[in-house]
């Protein structure tokens, strides 16, 4: 099972698990709204797939189900814009 990522894969910005503006693809690549706005066709620059809103996780649920601490950063996403 994949875990909720703590950052934008493109710009490395911290993302709150409660942030409703975060997008993911079917592989759970995670992107902030600012980066998504620059992607060609609004599609994932890694796989070309659709981007959808990432489900949120309340602080209460994070206590017993913490988000991942593993940061994924792919500065090559900038070339896909």
PDB file of C-alpha atoms in Angstrom:
ATOM      1  CA  UNK A   1       0.000   0.000   0.000  1.00  0.00           C
ATOM      2  CA  UNK A   2       1.301   3.445  -0.891  1.00  0.00           C
ATOM      3  CA  UNK A   3       1.438   6.105   1.764  1.00  0.00           C
ATOM      4  CA  UNK A   4       0.389   9.738   1.585  1.00  0.00           C
ATOM      5  CA  UNK A   5       3.421  11.729   0.477  1.00  0.00           C
ATOM      6  CA  UNK A   6       4.475  14.795   2.473  1.00  0.00           C
ATOM      7  CA  UNK A   7       5.661  17.001  -0.408  1.00  0.00           C
ATOM      8  CA  UNK A   8       5.162  18.090  -4.000  1.00  0.00           C
ATOM      9  CA  UNK A   9       7.268  15.870  -6.208  1.00  0.00           C
ATOM     10  CA  UNK A  10       8.120  18.782  -8.519  1.00  0.00           C
ATOM     11  CA  UNK A  11       8.930  21.764  -6.285  1.00  0.00           C
ATOM     12  CA  UNK A  12       9.437  19.858  -2.979  1.00  0.00           C
ATOM     13  CA  UNK A  13       6.941  22.097  -1.152  1.00  0.00           C
ATOM     14  CA  UNK A  14       5.579  20.645   2.098  1.00  0.00           C
ATOM     15  CA  UNK A  15       1.962  19.504   1.720  1.00  0.00           C
ATOM     16  CA  UNK A  16      -0.437  19.166   4.599  1.00  0.00           C
ATOM     17  CA  UNK A  17      -2.463  15.945   4.719  1.00  0.00           C
ATOM     18  CA  UNK A  18      -5.532  18.193   5.034  1.00  0.00           C
ATOM     19  CA  UNK A  19      -4.721  20.285   1.927  1.00  0.00           C
ATOM     20  CA  UNK A  20      -7.586  19.996  -0.567  1.00  0.00           C
ATOM     21  CA  UNK A  21      -5.620  21.534  -3.460  1.00  0.00           C
ATOM     22  CA  UNK A  22      -3.134  18.650  -3.817  1.00  0.00           C
ATOM     23  CA  UNK A  23      -3.402  16.384  -6.887  1.00  0.00           C
ATOM     24  CA  UNK A  24      -2.301  12.801  -7.489  1.00  0.00           C
ATOM     25  CA  UNK A  25      -2.213  10.413 -10.444  1.00  0.00           C
ATOM     26  CA  UNK A  26      -3.071   6.707 -10.363  1.00  0.00           C
ATOM     27  CA  UNK A  27       0.518   5.979  -9.251  1.00  0.00           C
ATOM     28  CA  UNK A  28       0.085   8.500  -6.405  1.00  0.00           C
ATOM     29  CA  UNK A  29       2.639  10.944  -7.764  1.00  0.00           C
ATOM     30  CA  UNK A  30       1.845  13.996  -5.666  1.00  0.00           C
ATOM     31  CA  UNK A  31       1.714  17.594  -6.895  1.00  0.00           C
ATOM     32  CA  UNK A  32       0.837  20.995  -5.475  1.00  0.00           C
ATOM     33  CA  UNK A  33      -1.742  23.138  -7.295  1.00  0.00           C
ATOM     34  CA  UNK A  34       0.892  25.644  -8.459  1.00  0.00           C
ATOM     35  CA  UNK A  35       2.900  22.961 -10.259  1.00  0.00           C
ATOM     36  CA  UNK A  36      -0.193  21.247 -11.707  1.00  0.00           C
ATOM     37  CA  UNK A  37      -1.200  24.584 -13.251  1.00  0.00           C
ATOM     38  CA  UNK A  38       2.011  24.483 -15.319  1.00  0.00           C
ATOM     39  CA  UNK A  39       1.771  20.870 -16.562  1.00  0.00           C
ATOM     40  CA  UNK A  40       0.855  20.386 -20.226  1.00  0.00           C
ATOM     41  CA  UNK A  41      -2.768  19.332 -20.450  1.00  0.00           C
ATOM     42  CA  UNK A  42      -2.998  19.151 -16.655  1.00  0.00           C
ATOM     43  CA  UNK A  43      -1.608  15.608 -16.807  1.00  0.00           C
ATOM     44  CA  UNK A  44       0.989  13.850 -14.675  1.00  0.00           C
ATOM     45  CA  UNK A  45       4.428  14.591 -16.133  1.00  0.00           C
ATOM     46  CA  UNK A  46       5.679  11.157 -15.018  1.00  0.00           C
ATOM     47  CA  UNK A  47       3.066   8.866 -16.554  1.00  0.00           C
ATOM     48  CA  UNK A  48       0.813  11.164 -18.588  1.00  0.00           C
ATOM     49  CA  UNK A  49      -2.166  10.056 -16.541  1.00  0.00           C
ATOM     50  CA  UNK A  50      -5.102  12.011 -15.201  1.00  0.00           C
ATOM     51  CA  UNK A  51      -4.638  14.082 -12.078  1.00  0.00           C
ATOM     52  CA  UNK A  52      -7.328  14.024  -9.440  1.00  0.00           C
ATOM     53  CA  UNK A  53      -7.706  15.641  -6.018  1.00  0.00           C
ATOM     54  CA  UNK A  54      -5.766  13.746  -3.372  1.00  0.00           C
ATOM     55  CA  UNK A  55      -7.971  12.497  -0.540  1.00  0.00           C
ATOM     56  CA  UNK A  56      -7.354  14.338   2.703  1.00  0.00           C
ATOM     57  CA  UNK A  57      -6.526  12.870   6.099  1.00  0.00           C
ATOM     58  CA  UNK A  58      -7.634  14.563   9.294  1.00  0.00           C
ATOM     59  CA  UNK A  59      -5.187  15.329  12.078  1.00  0.00           C
ATOM     60  CA  UNK A  60      -7.095  12.841  14.233  1.00  0.00           C
ATOM     61  CA  UNK A  61      -6.471  10.029  11.722  1.00  0.00           C
ATOM     62  CA  UNK A  62      -2.839  11.087  11.207  1.00  0.00           C
ATOM     63  CA  UNK A  63      -2.189  10.358  14.871  1.00  0.00           C
ATOM     64  CA  UNK A  64      -2.851   6.645  14.368  1.00  0.00           C
ATOM     65  CA  UNK A  65      -2.036   6.515  10.622  1.00  0.00           C
ATOM     66  CA  UNK A  66       0.850   8.916  10.042  1.00  0.00           C
ATOM     67  CA  UNK A  67       1.730  10.183   6.585  1.00  0.00           C
ATOM     68  CA  UNK A  68       4.944   9.043   4.976  1.00  0.00           C
ATOM     69  CA  UNK A  69       8.179  10.771   5.901  1.00  0.00           C
ATOM     70  CA  UNK A  70       9.789   9.686   2.624  1.00  0.00           C
ATOM     71  CA  UNK A  71      10.115  12.657   0.306  1.00  0.00           C
ATOM     72  CA  UNK A  72       9.940  12.097  -3.452  1.00  0.00           C
ATOM     73  CA  UNK A  73      11.495  14.933  -5.431  1.00  0.00           C
ATOM     74  CA  UNK A  74      11.816  14.835  -9.200  1.00  0.00           C
ATOM     75  CA  UNK A  75      13.161  18.154 -10.480  1.00  0.00           C
ATOM     76  CA  UNK A  76      13.040  16.671 -14.014  1.00  0.00           C
ATOM     77  CA  UNK A  77       9.291  17.328 -13.925  1.00  0.00           C
ATOM     78  CA  UNK A  78      10.201  20.893 -14.854  1.00  0.00           C
ATOM     79  CA  UNK A  79      11.172  19.724 -18.336  1.00  0.00           C
ATOM     80  CA  UNK A  80       7.723  18.160 -18.824  1.00  0.00           C
ATOM     81  CA  UNK A  81       5.981  21.541 -18.563  1.00  0.00           C
TER      82      UNK A  81
END
